[in-house]
Amino acid sequence: GQNIDQPTEMTATEGAIVQINCTYQTSGFNGLFWYQQHAGEAPTFLSYNVLDGLEEKGRFSSFLSRSKGYSYLLLKELQMKDSASYLCAVRDSDAGNMLTFGGGTRLMVKP
Amino acid sequence: KAGVTQTPRYLIKTRGQQVTLSCSPISGHRSVSWYQQTPGQGLQFLFEYFSETQRNKGNFPGRFSGRQFSNSRSEMNVSTLELGDSALYLCASSLVARSGGVYEQYFGPGTRLTVT
């Protein structure tokens, strides 16, 4: 089975930087995804990591360390519209590449 | 390109009834996955279909079933509804990699099911 842990809630200030951590345990790691979900809406894809290191995409970056079973999503220059839940999800090749989601981190950006 | 569409968007049913939800994937996407999302349990995987075959199944009772048609459209069915089945049901589609790679999933807007 898989175990994916994320903080439940975080608060940050507009213009600041925030890091959302995700730890996982899986037997056949085959990629880690980050999704953003605004209240009442569907999740939207943010980033994908399969090799160790940092993937940068505009204000958002995602980091992966496979040996530590650890990833983080870094959001820079926070905007009010970044208030949302951020979901970490892991694919397990030992489970038919099934995607398992963490519980999500609800981020509140304050002015 | 049109996104993933799901119908209906909202549904109210009573305990014991059954329900069928529909999902049309993005054109060219042949993999369709279904998820249940509740405040307490988060996003939980139900099943995945590819080429009309169920490839993966999550840990849900047999009351939850699905199928995929030759045009990649998918349906899921829940029989003998229980109060605890009230949730947002999300469908996601993706391309399928030939050699072990993975593609991101694109989610539909979901069907909000309320069981009374």
Coordinates of N, CA and C in Angstrom, one line a residue:
Chain A
G1 N 0.8 -1.2 0.0 CA 0.0 0.0 0.0 C 0.8 1.3 0.0
Q2 N 0.2 2.4 0.0 CA 0.9 3.6 0.0 C 0.5 4.5 1.1
N3 N 1.4 5.4 1.6 CA 1.1 6.3 2.6 C 1.6 7.7 2.2
I4 N 0.7 8.6 2.1 CA 1.1 10.0 1.6 C 0.7 11.0 2.7
D5 N 1.6 11.8 3.1 CA 1.4 12.7 4.2 C 1.7 14.2 3.8
Q6 N 0.7 15.0 4.1 CA 0.9 16.5 3.8 C 0.3 17.2 5.0
P7 N 0.8 18.4 5.3 CA 0.1 19.2 6.3 C -1.3 19.5 5.9
T8 N -2.2 19.6 6.9 CA -3.6 19.8 6.6 C -3.9 21.2 6.1
E9 N -3.3 22.2 6.8 CA -3.5 23.6 6.5 C -2.3 24.4 6.7
M10 N -2.2 25.5 5.9 CA -1.1 26.4 6.0 C -1.6 27.8 5.7
T11 N -1.0 28.8 6.3 CA -1.4 30.2 6.0 C -0.1 31.0 5.7
A12 N -0.2 31.8 4.7 CA 0.9 32.6 4.3 C 0.4 34.0 3.8
T13 N 1.3 34.9 3.7 CA 1.0 36.3 3.3 C 1.2 36.6 1.9
E14 N 0.3 37.4 1.3 CA 0.4 37.8 -0.1 C 1.8 38.3 -0.4
G15 N 2.5 37.9 -1.5 CA 3.8 38.3 -1.9 C 4.9 37.4 -1.3
A16 N 4.6 36.6 -0.3 CA 5.6 35.8 0.3 C 5.8 34.5 -0.5
I17 N 6.7 33.6 0.1 CA 7.0 32.3 -0.5 C 6.5 31.3 0.5
V18 N 5.9 30.2 0.0 CA 5.4 29.1 0.9 C 5.9 27.8 0.3
Q19 N 6.2 26.9 1.2 CA 6.7 25.5 0.8 C 5.7 24.5 1.4
I20 N 5.1 23.7 0.5 CA 4.2 22.6 1.0 C 4.9 21.3 0.8
N21 N 5.1 20.6 1.9 CA 5.8 19.3 1.9 C 4.9 18.1 1.7
C22 N 5.4 17.1 1.2 CA 4.7 15.8 1.0 C 5.7 14.7 1.2
T23 N 5.4 13.8 2.0 CA 6.2 12.6 2.2 C 5.4 11.3 1.8
Y24 N 6.1 10.4 1.3 CA 5.3 9.2 0.8 C 6.1 7.9 1.0
Q25 N 5.4 6.8 1.0 CA 6.0 5.5 1.1 C 5.3 4.7 0.0
T26 N 6.1 4.1 -0.9 CA 5.5 3.3 -2.0 C 6.6 2.3 -2.4
S27 N 6.1 1.2 -2.9 CA 7.0 0.1 -3.3 C 7.6 0.3 -4.7
G28 N 6.7 0.9 -5.6 CA 7.1 1.0 -7.0 C 6.9 2.4 -7.5
F29 N 7.7 3.4 -6.9 CA 7.5 4.8 -7.2 C 7.7 5.0 -8.8
N30 N 6.7 5.7 -9.3 CA 6.7 5.9 -10.8 C 6.2 7.3 -11.1
G31 N 6.5 8.3 -10.2 CA 6.2 9.7 -10.5 C 5.3 10.3 -9.4
L32 N 5.5 11.6 -9.2 CA 4.8 12.3 -8.2 C 4.2 13.6 -8.9
F33 N 2.9 13.8 -8.6 CA 2.2 14.9 -9.2 C 1.7 15.9 -8.1
W34 N 1.6 17.1 -8.5 CA 1.0 18.1 -7.6 C -0.2 18.7 -8.4
Y35 N -1.3 18.8 -7.7 CA -2.5 19.4 -8.3 C -3.0 20.5 -7.4
Q36 N -3.7 21.5 -8.0 CA -4.3 22.6 -7.3 C -5.8 22.4 -7.4
Q37 N -6.5 22.6 -6.3 CA -8.0 22.5 -6.3 C -8.6 23.7 -5.5
H38 N -9.3 24.6 -6.3 CA -10.0 25.6 -5.6 C -11.3 25.0 -5.1
A39 N -11.8 25.7 -4.1 CA -13.1 25.2 -3.5 C -14.2 25.0 -4.5
G40 N -14.8 23.9 -4.6 CA -15.9 23.7 -5.5 C -15.5 23.4 -6.9
E41 N -14.2 23.3 -7.1 CA -13.8 23.0 -8.5 C -13.0 21.7 -8.6
A42 N -12.7 21.3 -9.8 CA -11.9 20.1 -10.1 C -10.4 20.4 -9.9
P43 N -9.7 19.4 -9.5 CA -8.2 19.6 -9.4 C -7.6 19.9 -10.8
T44 N -6.6 20.7 -10.8 CA -5.9 21.0 -12.0 C -4.4 20.7 -11.9
F45 N -3.8 20.2 -12.9 CA -2.4 19.7 -12.9 C -1.5 20.9 -12.7
L46 N -0.5 20.8 -11.8 CA 0.5 21.8 -11.6 C 1.9 21.3 -12.1
S47 N 2.3 20.1 -11.6 CA 3.7 19.7 -11.9 C 3.8 18.2 -11.7
Y48 N 4.9 17.7 -12.3 CA 5.2 16.3 -12.3 C 6.7 16.1 -12.1
N49 N 7.1 15.2 -11.2 CA 8.5 14.9 -10.9 C 8.6 13.3 -10.9
V50 N 9.6 12.9 -11.7 CA 9.9 11.4 -11.6 C 11.4 11.2 -11.3
L51 N 12.2 12.2 -11.6 CA 13.7 12.2 -11.2 C 13.9 13.2 -10.1
D52 N 15.0 12.9 -9.4 CA 15.4 13.8 -8.3 C 15.7 15.2 -8.8
G53 N 15.3 16.2 -8.0 CA 15.7 17.6 -8.4 C 14.5 18.5 -8.5
L54 N 14.7 19.6 -9.0 CA 13.7 20.7 -9.0 C 13.2 20.9 -10.4
E55 N 11.9 21.0 -10.5 CA 11.2 21.4 -11.7 C 10.5 22.8 -11.5
E56 N 10.9 23.7 -12.4 CA 10.4 25.1 -12.2 C 9.4 25.4 -13.3
K57 N 8.3 26.0 -12.9 CA 7.3 26.4 -13.8 C 6.7 27.7 -13.4
G58 N 7.3 28.8 -13.8 CA 6.8 30.1 -13.4 C 7.0 30.3 -11.9
R59 N 5.9 30.7 -11.3 CA 5.9 31.0 -9.8 C 6.0 29.7 -9.0
F60 N 5.7 28.6 -9.7 CA 5.6 27.3 -8.9 C 6.8 26.4 -9.3
S61 N 7.3 25.8 -8.2 CA 8.4 24.8 -8.4 C 8.1 23.6 -7.6
S62 N 8.6 22.4 -8.1 CA 8.4 21.2 -7.3 C 9.7 20.5 -7.2
F63 N 10.0 19.9 -6.1 CA 11.2 19.2 -5.8 C 10.9 17.8 -5.4
L64 N 11.8 16.9 -5.8 CA 11.7 15.5 -5.4 C 13.0 14.9 -5.0
S65 N 12.9 14.1 -3.9 CA 14.0 13.3 -3.4 C 13.5 11.9 -3.3
R66 N 13.8 11.0 -4.2 CA 13.3 9.6 -4.2 C 13.8 8.8 -3.0
S67 N 15.1 9.1 -2.7 CA 15.7 8.3 -1.6 C 15.1 8.6 -0.3
K68 N 14.6 9.9 -0.1 CA 13.9 10.3 1.1 C 12.4 10.2 1.1
G69 N 11.9 9.8 -0.1 CA 10.4 9.8 -0.2 C 9.8 11.1 0.1
Y70 N 10.3 12.1 -0.5 CA 10.0 13.5 -0.1 C 9.8 14.4 -1.3
S71 N 8.8 15.3 -1.3 CA 8.7 16.3 -2.3 C 8.2 17.5 -1.6
Y72 N 8.4 18.6 -2.3 CA 7.7 19.9 -1.9 C 7.3 20.7 -3.1
L73 N 6.3 21.5 -2.9 CA 5.8 22.4 -3.9 C 6.1 23.8 -3.3
L74 N 6.8 24.6 -4.1 CA 7.2 25.9 -3.7 C 6.4 27.0 -4.5
L75 N 5.7 27.8 -3.8 CA 4.9 28.9 -4.4 C 5.6 30.2 -4.1
K76 N 6.0 31.0 -5.1 CA 6.6 32.3 -4.9 C 5.6 33.4 -5.2
E77 N 6.0 34.6 -4.7 CA 5.2 35.8 -5.0 C 3.7 35.5 -4.8
L78 N 3.3 35.0 -3.7 CA 1.9 34.5 -3.5 C 0.9 35.6 -3.8
Q79 N -0.2 35.1 -4.4 CA -1.3 35.9 -4.8 C -2.5 35.4 -4.1
M80 N -3.5 36.3 -3.9 CA -4.7 35.8 -3.2 C -5.4 34.6 -3.9
K81 N -5.3 34.6 -5.2 CA -5.9 33.5 -6.0 C -5.2 32.2 -5.8
D82 N -4.1 32.2 -5.1 CA -3.4 30.9 -4.8 C -4.0 30.2 -3.6
S83 N -5.0 30.9 -2.9 CA -5.7 30.2 -1.9 C -6.5 29.0 -2.4
A84 N -6.1 27.8 -2.0 CA -6.7 26.6 -2.6 C -6.1 25.4 -1.8
S85 N -6.6 24.3 -2.2 CA -6.0 23.0 -1.7 C -5.0 22.5 -2.7
Y86 N -3.8 22.0 -2.1 CA -2.8 21.5 -3.0 C -2.6 20.0 -2.7
L87 N -2.8 19.2 -3.7 CA -2.8 17.8 -3.6 C -1.5 17.1 -4.1
C88 N -0.9 16.3 -3.3 CA 0.2 15.5 -3.7 C -0.3 14.1 -4.1
A89 N 0.2 13.6 -5.2 CA -0.3 12.3 -5.7 C 0.9 11.5 -6.2
V90 N 0.9 10.2 -5.9 CA 2.0 9.3 -6.3 C 1.5 8.2 -7.1
R91 N 2.3 7.9 -8.2 CA 2.0 6.7 -9.0 C 2.8 5.5 -8.6
D92 N 2.2 4.3 -8.5 CA 3.0 3.2 -8.0 C 2.9 2.1 -9.1
S93 N 4.1 1.8 -9.7 CA 4.1 0.8 -10.8 C 3.8 -0.6 -10.3
D94 N 3.9 -0.8 -9.0 CA 3.6 -2.1 -8.4 C 2.0 -2.2 -8.2
A95 N 1.4 -1.2 -8.5 CA -0.1 -1.2 -8.4 C -0.7 -0.7 -9.7
G96 N -0.1 -1.2 -10.8 CA -0.7 -0.8 -12.1 C -0.6 0.6 -12.4
N97 N 0.3 1.4 -11.9 CA 0.4 2.8 -12.1 C -0.8 3.6 -11.5
M98 N -1.4 3.0 -10.6 CA -2.6 3.7 -9.9 C -2.1 5.0 -9.3
L99 N -2.9 6.0 -9.3 CA -2.5 7.3 -8.7 C -3.2 7.4 -7.3
T100 N -2.4 7.6 -6.3 CA -2.9 7.7 -4.9 C -2.7 9.1 -4.5
F101 N -3.7 9.8 -3.9 CA -3.6 11.2 -3.5 C -3.5 11.3 -2.0
G102 N -2.7 12.3 -1.6 CA -2.6 12.6 -0.2 C -3.9 13.4 0.2
G103 N -4.1 13.7 1.4 CA -5.3 14.4 1.9 C -5.4 15.9 1.5
G104 N -4.3 16.4 1.0 CA -4.3 17.8 0.5 C -4.0 18.8 1.6
T105 N -3.4 19.9 1.2 CA -3.0 21.0 2.1 C -3.8 22.2 1.7
R106 N -4.6 22.7 2.6 CA -5.4 23.9 2.3 C -4.6 25.1 2.7
L107 N -4.3 25.9 1.6 CA -3.5 27.1 1.8 C -4.3 28.3 1.8
M108 N -4.2 29.1 2.8 CA -4.9 30.4 2.9 C -3.9 31.5 2.7
V109 N -4.1 32.4 1.7 CA -3.2 33.5 1.5 C -3.9 34.8 2.1
K110 N -3.2 35.5 3.0 CA -3.8 36.6 3.6 C -3.2 37.9 3.1
P111 N -3.9 39.0 3.0 CA -3.3 40.3 2.5 C -2.3 40.8 3.5
Chain B
K1 N -9.4 22.4 -27.6 CA -9.8 21.1 -27.3 C -10.7 21.1 -26.1
A2 N -11.9 20.4 -26.2 CA -12.8 20.4 -25.1 C -12.2 19.6 -23.9
G3 N -12.6 20.0 -22.7 CA -12.1 19.3 -21.5 C -13.0 18.1 -21.2
V4 N -12.7 17.5 -20.1 CA -13.5 16.4 -19.6 C -14.8 16.8 -19.2
T5 N -15.9 16.2 -19.6 CA -17.2 16.6 -19.2 C -17.9 15.4 -18.5
Q6 N -18.7 15.8 -17.5 CA -19.4 14.9 -16.6 C -20.8 15.3 -16.5
T7 N -21.7 14.3 -16.6 CA -23.1 14.5 -16.4 C -23.7 13.5 -15.5
P8 N -24.7 13.8 -14.7 CA -25.1 15.2 -14.4 C -24.1 15.9 -13.5
R9 N -24.3 17.2 -13.3 CA -23.4 17.9 -12.4 C -23.9 17.7 -10.9
Y10 N -25.2 17.7 -10.7 CA -25.7 17.5 -9.4 C -26.8 16.4 -9.4
L11 N -26.9 15.7 -8.3 CA -27.9 14.6 -8.3 C -28.3 14.4 -6.8
I12 N -29.6 14.2 -6.6 CA -30.1 13.9 -5.3 C -30.8 12.5 -5.4
K13 N -30.4 11.6 -4.6 CA -31.0 10.3 -4.6 C -31.4 9.9 -3.1
T14 N -32.2 8.9 -3.0 CA -32.5 8.4 -1.7 C -31.8 7.0 -1.4
R15 N -31.7 6.7 -0.2 CA -31.0 5.4 0.2 C -31.7 4.2 -0.5
G16 N -30.9 3.3 -1.0 CA -31.4 2.1 -1.7 C -31.5 2.3 -3.2
Q17 N -31.6 3.5 -3.7 CA -31.6 3.7 -5.1 C -30.3 3.4 -5.8
Q18 N -30.3 3.4 -7.1 CA -29.0 3.2 -7.8 C -28.8 4.5 -8.7
V19 N -27.6 4.7 -9.1 CA -27.3 5.9 -9.8 C -26.2 5.6 -10.9
T20 N -26.3 6.2 -12.0 CA -25.3 6.1 -13.1 C -24.8 7.5 -13.4
L21 N -23.5 7.6 -13.4 CA -22.8 8.9 -13.7 C -22.0 8.7 -15.0
S22 N -21.9 9.7 -15.8 CA -21.3 9.6 -17.1 C -20.1 10.6 -17.2
C23 N -19.1 10.1 -18.0 CA -17.9 10.9 -18.2 C -17.4 10.8 -19.7
S24 N -17.2 11.9 -20.3 CA -16.6 12.0 -21.6 C -15.2 12.5 -21.6
P25 N -14.2 11.7 -21.9 CA -12.8 12.2 -21.8 C -12.4 13.2 -22.8
I26 N -11.3 13.8 -22.7 CA -10.7 14.7 -23.7 C -10.5 13.8 -25.0
S27 N -10.8 14.4 -26.1 CA -10.6 13.7 -27.4 C -9.1 13.1 -27.5
G28 N -9.0 11.8 -27.7 CA -7.7 11.2 -27.9 C -7.2 10.6 -26.6
H29 N -7.8 10.9 -25.5 CA -7.5 10.2 -24.2 C -8.2 8.9 -24.1
R30 N -7.5 7.8 -23.8 CA -8.1 6.5 -23.8 C -8.2 6.0 -22.4
S31 N -7.5 6.6 -21.4 CA -7.6 6.2 -20.0 C -8.5 7.1 -19.3
V32 N -9.4 6.4 -18.6 CA -10.4 7.2 -17.7 C -10.4 6.6 -16.3
S33 N -10.2 7.5 -15.3 CA -10.2 7.1 -13.9 C -11.3 7.8 -13.2
W34 N -11.8 7.1 -12.2 CA -12.9 7.7 -11.3 C -12.4 7.8 -9.9
Y35 N -12.8 8.9 -9.3 CA -12.4 9.1 -7.9 C -13.6 9.6 -7.1
Q36 N -13.6 9.3 -5.8 CA -14.6 9.8 -4.9 C -13.9 10.8 -4.0
Q37 N -14.5 12.0 -3.8 CA -13.9 13.0 -2.9 C -14.9 13.4 -1.8
T38 N -14.5 13.2 -0.6 CA -15.3 13.6 0.6 C -14.4 14.4 1.5
P39 N -15.0 15.3 2.3 CA -14.2 16.1 3.2 C -13.4 15.3 4.2
G40 N -13.9 14.1 4.6 CA -13.2 13.3 5.6 C -12.1 12.5 5.0
Q41 N -12.3 11.9 3.8 CA -11.4 10.9 3.2 C -10.6 11.5 2.1
G42 N -10.9 12.7 1.6 CA -10.1 13.2 0.5 C -10.5 12.5 -0.8
L43 N -9.5 12.5 -1.7 CA -9.7 12.0 -3.0 C -9.3 10.5 -3.0
Q44 N -10.2 9.6 -3.3 CA -10.0 8.2 -3.2 C -10.2 7.6 -4.6
F45 N -9.3 6.8 -5.0 CA -9.4 6.1 -6.3 C -10.4 5.0 -6.3
L46 N -11.3 5.1 -7.4 CA -12.3 4.0 -7.5 C -11.9 3.0 -8.5
F47 N -11.7 3.4 -9.8 CA -11.2 2.5 -10.8 C -10.7 3.2 -12.0
E48 N -10.0 2.5 -12.8 CA -9.4 3.0 -14.1 C -9.8 2.1 -15.2
Y49 N -10.2 2.7 -16.4 CA -10.5 2.0 -17.6 C -9.6 2.4 -18.7
F50 N -9.2 1.4 -19.5 CA -8.5 1.6 -20.7 C -8.9 0.6 -21.7
S51 N -9.2 1.1 -22.9 CA -9.7 0.2 -24.0 C -10.8 -0.8 -23.5
E52 N -11.7 -0.2 -22.9 CA -13.0 -0.9 -22.4 C -12.7 -1.9 -21.4
T53 N -11.5 -1.9 -20.8 CA -11.1 -2.9 -19.7 C -10.7 -2.2 -18.5
Q54 N -11.2 -2.8 -17.4 CA -10.8 -2.2 -16.1 C -9.4 -2.6 -15.8
R55 N -8.5 -1.6 -15.6 CA -7.1 -1.9 -15.4 C -6.7 -1.9 -13.9
N56 N -7.4 -1.1 -13.1 CA -7.1 -1.0 -11.7 C -8.4 -0.7 -11.0
K57 N -8.5 -1.2 -9.7 CA -9.6 -1.0 -8.9 C -9.2 -0.6 -7.5
G58 N -9.8 0.4 -6.9 CA -9.5 0.8 -5.6 C -10.3 0.0 -4.6
N59 N -10.2 0.4 -3.3 CA -10.8 -0.4 -2.3 C -12.2 0.0 -1.9
F60 N -13.1 -0.2 -2.9 CA -14.5 0.1 -2.7 C -15.3 -1.2 -2.8
P61 N -16.5 -1.2 -2.2 CA -17.4 -2.4 -2.3 C -17.9 -2.6 -3.7
G62 N -18.4 -3.8 -3.9 CA -18.9 -4.2 -5.2 C -20.1 -3.4 -5.7
R63 N -20.7 -2.6 -4.8 CA -21.8 -1.8 -5.2 C -21.3 -0.7 -6.2
F64 N -20.0 -0.5 -6.3 CA -19.5 0.5 -7.2 C -18.9 -0.2 -8.4
S65 N -19.4 0.1 -9.6 CA -19.0 -0.5 -10.8 C -18.8 0.5 -11.9
G66 N -18.2 0.1 -12.9 CA -18.0 1.0 -14.1 C -17.9 0.3 -15.4
R67 N -17.8 1.1 -16.4 CA -17.5 0.5 -17.7 C -17.1 1.6 -18.6
Q68 N -16.4 1.1 -19.7 CA -16.0 2.1 -20.7 C -16.4 1.6 -22.1
F69 N -16.8 2.5 -22.9 CA -17.3 2.2 -24.2 C -16.2 2.4 -25.3
S70 N -16.5 1.9 -26.5 CA -15.4 1.9 -27.5 C -15.0 3.4 -27.9
N71 N -15.8 4.4 -27.6 CA -15.4 5.7 -27.9 C -14.7 6.4 -26.7
S72 N -14.3 5.6 -25.7 CA -13.6 5.9 -24.5 C -14.5 6.6 -23.4
R73 N -15.7 6.9 -23.8 CA -16.7 7.4 -22.7 C -16.8 6.4 -21.7
S74 N -17.1 6.8 -20.4 CA -17.1 5.9 -19.3 C -18.4 6.2 -18.5
E75 N -18.9 5.2 -17.8 CA -20.0 5.4 -16.8 C -19.6 4.7 -15.6
M76 N -20.0 5.2 -14.4 CA -19.9 4.5 -13.2 C -21.3 4.3 -12.6
N77 N -21.5 3.2 -11.9 CA -22.8 2.9 -11.3 C -22.6 2.6 -9.8
V78 N -23.5 3.1 -9.0 CA -23.5 2.8 -7.6 C -24.9 2.2 -7.3
S79 N -24.9 1.0 -6.9 CA -26.2 0.4 -6.5 C -26.5 0.5 -5.0
T80 N -27.7 0.3 -4.6 CA -28.1 0.3 -3.2 C -27.4 1.4 -2.5
L81 N -27.7 2.7 -2.8 CA -27.0 3.8 -2.3 C -27.2 3.9 -0.8
E82 N -26.1 4.3 -0.1 CA -26.0 4.6 1.3 C -25.7 6.0 1.6
L83 N -26.1 6.5 2.7 CA -25.9 7.9 3.1 C -24.4 8.3 2.9
G84 N -23.5 7.4 3.2 CA -22.1 7.6 3.1 C -21.6 7.7 1.7
D85 N -22.4 7.5 0.7 CA -22.0 7.6 -0.7 C -22.1 9.0 -1.2
S86 N -22.7 9.9 -0.3 CA -22.7 11.3 -0.7 C -21.3 11.9 -0.8
A87 N -21.0 12.4 -2.0 CA -19.6 12.8 -2.3 C -19.6 13.5 -3.6
L88 N -18.4 14.0 -4.0 CA -18.2 14.6 -5.3 C -17.5 13.4 -6.0
Y89 N -18.0 13.0 -7.2 CA -17.4 12.0 -8.0 C -16.7 12.6 -9.2
L90 N -15.4 12.4 -9.2 CA -14.6 13.0 -10.3 C -14.1 12.0 -11.2
C91 N -14.1 12.4 -12.5 CA -13.6 11.6 -13.6 C -12.4 12.3 -14.1
A92 N -11.4 11.5 -14.5 CA -10.1 12.1 -15.0 C -9.7 11.3 -16.2
S93 N -9.2 12.0 -17.2 CA -8.7 11.3 -18.4 C -7.2 11.6 -18.7
S94 N -6.6 10.7 -19.3 CA -5.2 10.9 -19.7 C -4.8 10.2 -20.9
L95 N -3.7 10.6 -21.5 CA -3.1 9.8 -22.6 C -2.5 8.6 -21.9
V96 N -2.1 7.6 -22.7 CA -1.5 6.4 -22.2 C -0.1 6.2 -22.9
A97 N 0.9 6.2 -22.0 CA 2.3 6.0 -22.5 C 2.5 4.6 -23.0
R98 N 3.3 4.5 -24.1 CA 3.6 3.2 -24.6 C 4.5 2.4 -23.7
S99 N 5.5 3.0 -23.1 CA 6.5 2.2 -22.4 C 6.8 2.6 -21.0
G100 N 5.8 2.5 -20.2 CA 5.9 2.7 -18.7 C 5.9 4.1 -18.2
G101 N 5.9 5.1 -19.1 CA 5.8 6.4 -18.7 C 4.4 6.8 -18.2
V102 N 4.3 7.9 -17.7 CA 3.0 8.3 -17.2 C 2.7 9.7 -17.7
Y103 N 1.4 10.0 -17.8 CA 0.9 11.3 -18.2 C 0.0 11.9 -17.1
E104 N -0.1 13.2 -17.1 CA -0.9 13.8 -16.1 C -2.4 13.6 -16.4
Q105 N -3.2 13.6 -15.4 CA -4.6 13.4 -15.6 C -5.3 14.7 -15.6
Y106 N -6.4 14.8 -16.4 CA -7.2 16.0 -16.5 C -8.5 15.7 -15.9
F107 N -9.0 16.5 -15.0 CA -10.2 16.2 -14.3 C -11.4 16.9 -14.8
G108 N -12.5 16.3 -14.8 CA -13.8 16.9 -15.1 C -14.3 17.7 -13.9
P109 N -15.4 18.4 -14.1 CA -15.9 19.2 -13.0 C -16.6 18.4 -11.8
G110 N -16.9 17.1 -12.1 CA -17.4 16.3 -11.1 C -18.9 16.3 -11.0
T111 N -19.4 15.2 -10.4 CA -20.9 15.1 -10.1 C -21.0 15.1 -8.6
R112 N -21.8 16.1 -8.1 CA -22.1 16.1 -6.7 C -23.3 15.3 -6.4
L113 N -23.1 14.1 -5.7 CA -24.2 13.2 -5.4 C -24.5 13.4 -3.9
T114 N -25.8 13.6 -3.7 CA -26.3 13.7 -2.3 C -27.3 12.6 -2.1
V115 N -27.1 11.8 -1.1 CA -28.0 10.7 -0.8 C -28.7 11.0 0.5
T116 N -30.1 11.0 0.4 CA -30.9 11.3 1.6 C -31.6 10.1 2.1

